[in-house]
mmCIF file of C-alpha atoms in Angstrom:
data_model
loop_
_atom_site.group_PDB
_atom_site.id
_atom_site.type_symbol
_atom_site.label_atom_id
_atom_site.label_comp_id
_atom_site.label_asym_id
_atom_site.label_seq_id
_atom_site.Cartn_x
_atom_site.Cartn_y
_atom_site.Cartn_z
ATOM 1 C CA UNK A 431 0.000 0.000 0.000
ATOM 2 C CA UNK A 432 1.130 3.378 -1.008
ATOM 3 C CA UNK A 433 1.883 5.986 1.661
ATOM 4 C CA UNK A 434 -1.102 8.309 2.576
ATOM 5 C CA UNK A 435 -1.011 11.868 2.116
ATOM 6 C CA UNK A 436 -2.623 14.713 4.153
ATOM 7 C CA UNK A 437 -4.328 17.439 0.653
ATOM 8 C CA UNK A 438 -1.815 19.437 2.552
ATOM 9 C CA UNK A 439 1.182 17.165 2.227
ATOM 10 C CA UNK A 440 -0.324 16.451 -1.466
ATOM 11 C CA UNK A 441 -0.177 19.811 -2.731
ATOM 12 C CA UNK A 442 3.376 20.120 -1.273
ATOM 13 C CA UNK A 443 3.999 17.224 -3.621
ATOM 14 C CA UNK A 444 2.695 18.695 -6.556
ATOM 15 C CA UNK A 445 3.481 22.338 -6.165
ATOM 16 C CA UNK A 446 7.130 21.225 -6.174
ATOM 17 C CA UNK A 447 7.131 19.807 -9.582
ATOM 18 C CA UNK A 448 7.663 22.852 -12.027
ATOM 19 C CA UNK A 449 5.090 21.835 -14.427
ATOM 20 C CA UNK A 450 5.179 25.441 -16.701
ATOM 21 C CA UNK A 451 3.779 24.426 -19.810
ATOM 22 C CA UNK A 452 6.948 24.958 -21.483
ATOM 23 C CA UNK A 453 7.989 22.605 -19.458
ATOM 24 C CA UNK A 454 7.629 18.472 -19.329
ATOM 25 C CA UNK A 455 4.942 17.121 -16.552
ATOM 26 C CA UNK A 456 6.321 13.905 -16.766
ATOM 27 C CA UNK A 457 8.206 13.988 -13.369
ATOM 28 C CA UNK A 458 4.509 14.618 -11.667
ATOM 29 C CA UNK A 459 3.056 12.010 -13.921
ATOM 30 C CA UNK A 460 5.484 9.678 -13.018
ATOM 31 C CA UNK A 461 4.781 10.155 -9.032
ATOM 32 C CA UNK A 462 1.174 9.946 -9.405
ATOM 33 C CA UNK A 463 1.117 6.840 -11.473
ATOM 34 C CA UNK A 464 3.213 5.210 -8.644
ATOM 35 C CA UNK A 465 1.230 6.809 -6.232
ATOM 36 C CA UNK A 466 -2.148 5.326 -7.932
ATOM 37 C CA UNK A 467 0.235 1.995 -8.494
ATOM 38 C CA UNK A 468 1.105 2.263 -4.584
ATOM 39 C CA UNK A 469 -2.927 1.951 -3.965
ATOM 40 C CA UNK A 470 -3.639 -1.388 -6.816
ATOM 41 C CA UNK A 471 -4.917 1.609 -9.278
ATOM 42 C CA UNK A 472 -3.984 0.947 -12.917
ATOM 43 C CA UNK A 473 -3.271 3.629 -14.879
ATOM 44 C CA UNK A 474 -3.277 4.481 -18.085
ATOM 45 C CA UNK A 475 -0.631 7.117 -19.564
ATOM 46 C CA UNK A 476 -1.630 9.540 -22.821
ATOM 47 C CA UNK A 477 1.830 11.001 -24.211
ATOM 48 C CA UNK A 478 2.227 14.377 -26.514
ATOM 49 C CA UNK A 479 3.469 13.707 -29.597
ATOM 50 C CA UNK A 480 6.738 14.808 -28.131
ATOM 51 C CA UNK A 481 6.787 12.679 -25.363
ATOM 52 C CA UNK A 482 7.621 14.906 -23.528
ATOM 53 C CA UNK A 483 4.253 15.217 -21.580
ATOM 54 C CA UNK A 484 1.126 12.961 -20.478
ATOM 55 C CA UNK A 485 -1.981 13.051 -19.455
ATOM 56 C CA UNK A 486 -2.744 10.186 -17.299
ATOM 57 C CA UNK A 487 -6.224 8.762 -15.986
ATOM 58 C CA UNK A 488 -7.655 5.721 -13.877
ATOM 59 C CA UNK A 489 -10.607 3.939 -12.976
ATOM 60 C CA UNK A 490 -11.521 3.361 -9.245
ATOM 61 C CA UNK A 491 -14.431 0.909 -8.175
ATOM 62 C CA UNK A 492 -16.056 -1.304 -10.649
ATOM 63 C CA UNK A 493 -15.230 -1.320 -13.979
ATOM 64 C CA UNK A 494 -18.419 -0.897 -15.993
ATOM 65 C CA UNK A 495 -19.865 2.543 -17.587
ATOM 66 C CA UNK A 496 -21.196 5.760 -15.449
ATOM 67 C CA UNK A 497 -19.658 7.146 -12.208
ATOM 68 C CA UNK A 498 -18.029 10.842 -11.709
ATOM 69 C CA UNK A 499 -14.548 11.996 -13.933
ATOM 70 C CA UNK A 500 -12.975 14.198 -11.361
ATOM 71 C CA UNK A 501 -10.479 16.157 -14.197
ATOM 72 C CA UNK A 502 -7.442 18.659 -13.443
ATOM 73 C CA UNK A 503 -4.821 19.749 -15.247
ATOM 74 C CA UNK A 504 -1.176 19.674 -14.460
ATOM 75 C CA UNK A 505 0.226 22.683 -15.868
ATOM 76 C CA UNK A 506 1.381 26.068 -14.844
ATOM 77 C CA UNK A 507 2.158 29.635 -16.211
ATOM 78 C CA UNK A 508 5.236 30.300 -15.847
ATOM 79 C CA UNK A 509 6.652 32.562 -13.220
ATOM 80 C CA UNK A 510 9.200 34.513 -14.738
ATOM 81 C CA UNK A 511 8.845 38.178 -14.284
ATOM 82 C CA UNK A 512 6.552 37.984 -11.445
ATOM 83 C CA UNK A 513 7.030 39.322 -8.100
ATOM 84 C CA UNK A 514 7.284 36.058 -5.776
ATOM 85 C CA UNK A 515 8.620 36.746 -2.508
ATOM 86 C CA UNK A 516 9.282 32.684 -1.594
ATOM 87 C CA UNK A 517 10.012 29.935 -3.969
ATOM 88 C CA UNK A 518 6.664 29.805 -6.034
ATOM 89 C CA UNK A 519 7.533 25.834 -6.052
ATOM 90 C CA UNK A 520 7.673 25.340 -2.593
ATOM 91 C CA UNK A 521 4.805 25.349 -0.666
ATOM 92 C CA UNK A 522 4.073 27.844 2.229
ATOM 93 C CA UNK A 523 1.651 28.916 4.258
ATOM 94 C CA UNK A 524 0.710 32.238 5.728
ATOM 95 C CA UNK A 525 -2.260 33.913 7.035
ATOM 96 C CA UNK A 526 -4.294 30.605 7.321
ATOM 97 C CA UNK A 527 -3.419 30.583 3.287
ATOM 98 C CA UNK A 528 -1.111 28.373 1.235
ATOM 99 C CA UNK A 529 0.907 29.545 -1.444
ATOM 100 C CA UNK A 530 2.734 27.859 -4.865
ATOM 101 C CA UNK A 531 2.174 28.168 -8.042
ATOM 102 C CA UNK A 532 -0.815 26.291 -8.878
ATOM 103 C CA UNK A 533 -2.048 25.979 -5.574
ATOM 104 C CA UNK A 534 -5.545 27.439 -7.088
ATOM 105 C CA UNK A 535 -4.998 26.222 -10.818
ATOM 106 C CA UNK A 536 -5.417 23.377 -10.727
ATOM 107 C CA UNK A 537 -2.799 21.511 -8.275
ATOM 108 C CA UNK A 538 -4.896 22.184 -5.249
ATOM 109 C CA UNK A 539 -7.942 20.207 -7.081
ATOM 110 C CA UNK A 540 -5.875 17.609 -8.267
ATOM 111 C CA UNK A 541 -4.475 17.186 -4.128
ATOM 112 C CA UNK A 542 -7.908 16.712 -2.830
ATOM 113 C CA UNK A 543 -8.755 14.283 -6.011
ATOM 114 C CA UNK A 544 -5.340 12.223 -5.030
ATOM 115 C CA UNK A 545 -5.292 12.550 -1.561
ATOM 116 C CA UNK A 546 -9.114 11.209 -1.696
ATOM 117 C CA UNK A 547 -7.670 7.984 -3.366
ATOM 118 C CA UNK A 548 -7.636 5.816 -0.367
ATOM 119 C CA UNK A 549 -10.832 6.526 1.029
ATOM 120 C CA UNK A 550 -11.966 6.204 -2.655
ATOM 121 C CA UNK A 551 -9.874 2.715 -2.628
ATOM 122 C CA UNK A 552 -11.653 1.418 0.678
ATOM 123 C CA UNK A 553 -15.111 2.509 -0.601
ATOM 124 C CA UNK A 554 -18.047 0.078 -1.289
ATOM 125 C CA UNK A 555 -18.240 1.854 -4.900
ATOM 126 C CA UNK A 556 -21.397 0.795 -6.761
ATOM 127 C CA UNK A 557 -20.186 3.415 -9.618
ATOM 128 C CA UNK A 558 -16.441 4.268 -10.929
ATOM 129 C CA UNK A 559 -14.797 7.039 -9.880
ATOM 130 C CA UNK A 560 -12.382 8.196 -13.265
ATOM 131 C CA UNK A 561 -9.148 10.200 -11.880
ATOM 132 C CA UNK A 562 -8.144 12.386 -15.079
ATOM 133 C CA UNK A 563 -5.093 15.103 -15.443
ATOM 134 C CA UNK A 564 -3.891 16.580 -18.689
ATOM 135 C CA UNK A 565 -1.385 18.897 -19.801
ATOM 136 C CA UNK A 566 -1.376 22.022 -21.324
ATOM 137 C CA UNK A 567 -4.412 23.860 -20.705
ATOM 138 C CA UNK A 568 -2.909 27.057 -20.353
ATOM 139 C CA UNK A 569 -1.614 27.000 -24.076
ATOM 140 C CA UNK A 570 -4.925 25.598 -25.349
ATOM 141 C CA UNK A 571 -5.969 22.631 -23.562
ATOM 142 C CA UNK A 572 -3.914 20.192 -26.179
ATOM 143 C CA UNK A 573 -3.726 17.678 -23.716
ATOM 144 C CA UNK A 574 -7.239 16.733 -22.705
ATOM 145 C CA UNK A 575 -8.918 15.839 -26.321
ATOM 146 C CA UNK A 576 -6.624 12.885 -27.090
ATOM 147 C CA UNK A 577 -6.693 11.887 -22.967
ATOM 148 C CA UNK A 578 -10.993 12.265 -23.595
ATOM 149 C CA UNK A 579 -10.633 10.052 -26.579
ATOM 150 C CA UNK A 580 -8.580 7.757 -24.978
ATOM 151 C CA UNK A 581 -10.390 7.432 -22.014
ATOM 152 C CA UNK A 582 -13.924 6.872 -23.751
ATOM 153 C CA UNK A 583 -12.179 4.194 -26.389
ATOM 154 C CA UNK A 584 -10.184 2.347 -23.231
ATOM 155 C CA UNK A 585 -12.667 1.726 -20.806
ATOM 156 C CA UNK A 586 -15.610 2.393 -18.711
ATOM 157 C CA UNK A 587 -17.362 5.658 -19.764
ATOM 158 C CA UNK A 588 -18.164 8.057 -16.747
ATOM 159 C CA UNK A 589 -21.747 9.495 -16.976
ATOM 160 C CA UNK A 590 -20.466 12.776 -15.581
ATOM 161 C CA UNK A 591 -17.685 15.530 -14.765
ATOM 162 C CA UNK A 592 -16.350 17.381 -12.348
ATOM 163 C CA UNK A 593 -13.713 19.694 -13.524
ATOM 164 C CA UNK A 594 -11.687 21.620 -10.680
ATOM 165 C CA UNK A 595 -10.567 24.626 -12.835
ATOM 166 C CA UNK A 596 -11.270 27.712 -10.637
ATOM 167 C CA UNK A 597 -11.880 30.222 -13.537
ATOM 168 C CA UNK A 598 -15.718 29.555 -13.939
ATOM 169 C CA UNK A 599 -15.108 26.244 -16.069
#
């Protein structure tokens, strides 16, 4: 069994992978498909053309069609030329606040999702519960078509969405 994380001590995790979209995710891709391994979660990865990035999703509970996708992506602006006064990859609190970039968009969602996974794990699910995190939606979303296609061709079908993206969807 994998180690279980506080969504505290999960978006310390994830905050500290530089995922700019300029950048490759792969390094947080890698830990949460360990992670999900850690808890008897198959994954399945998506890779950019490049290979350079994934998206990544999984199925918990039963595998048959319907349940919730809980979505995020993985990427980050970039902080160049911004005013940080800490490391924006380290996580740090203040003020009853935490700070890092993407602690709001869209790492903090994706800590609750993973940090949920062994409560999710130990669950009497009579529906799936789809985990599901692309990559570059801040340049376009170019990662989440080919994950949705893969996902739908691969698999149970979830019946709904829940996309964490704090802008108004």
């Amino acid at each position: 069994m994998s180690r279980q994380y506080s969504s505290q001590e999960m978006l310390a995790r994830l905050v500290a992978f530089p995922t700019v979209s300029a950048n490759s995710n792969l390094d947080l891709i890698d830990f949460v498909e360990t992670y999900l391994a850690g808890h008897g979660i198959a994954s399945q990865r998506v890779p950019d053309a490049t290979g350079t990035k994934a998206a990544l999703h999984a199925v918990i509970g039963p595998q048959k069609d319907g349940g919730v996708a809980l979505s995020a992506h993985t990427d980050v602006v970039p902080v160049e030329g911004q005013a940080w006064s800490s490391d924006p990859f380290t996580l740090r609190e203040a003020d009853g606040r935490l700070y890092g970039r993407g602690t709001c968009d869209m790492k903090g969602f994706a800590a609750l999702m993973l940090a949920g996974v062994p409560g999710m794990v130990k669950a009497d699910l009579k529906r799936p519960i789809h985990l599901a995190l692309s990559y570059d939606e801040e340049v376009g979303c170019l990662g989440a078509p080919p994950m949705i296609d893969d996902m739908l061709g691969d698999g149970p079908r979830p019946s709904t969405a829940i996309i964490g993206e704090p802008s108004m969807m």
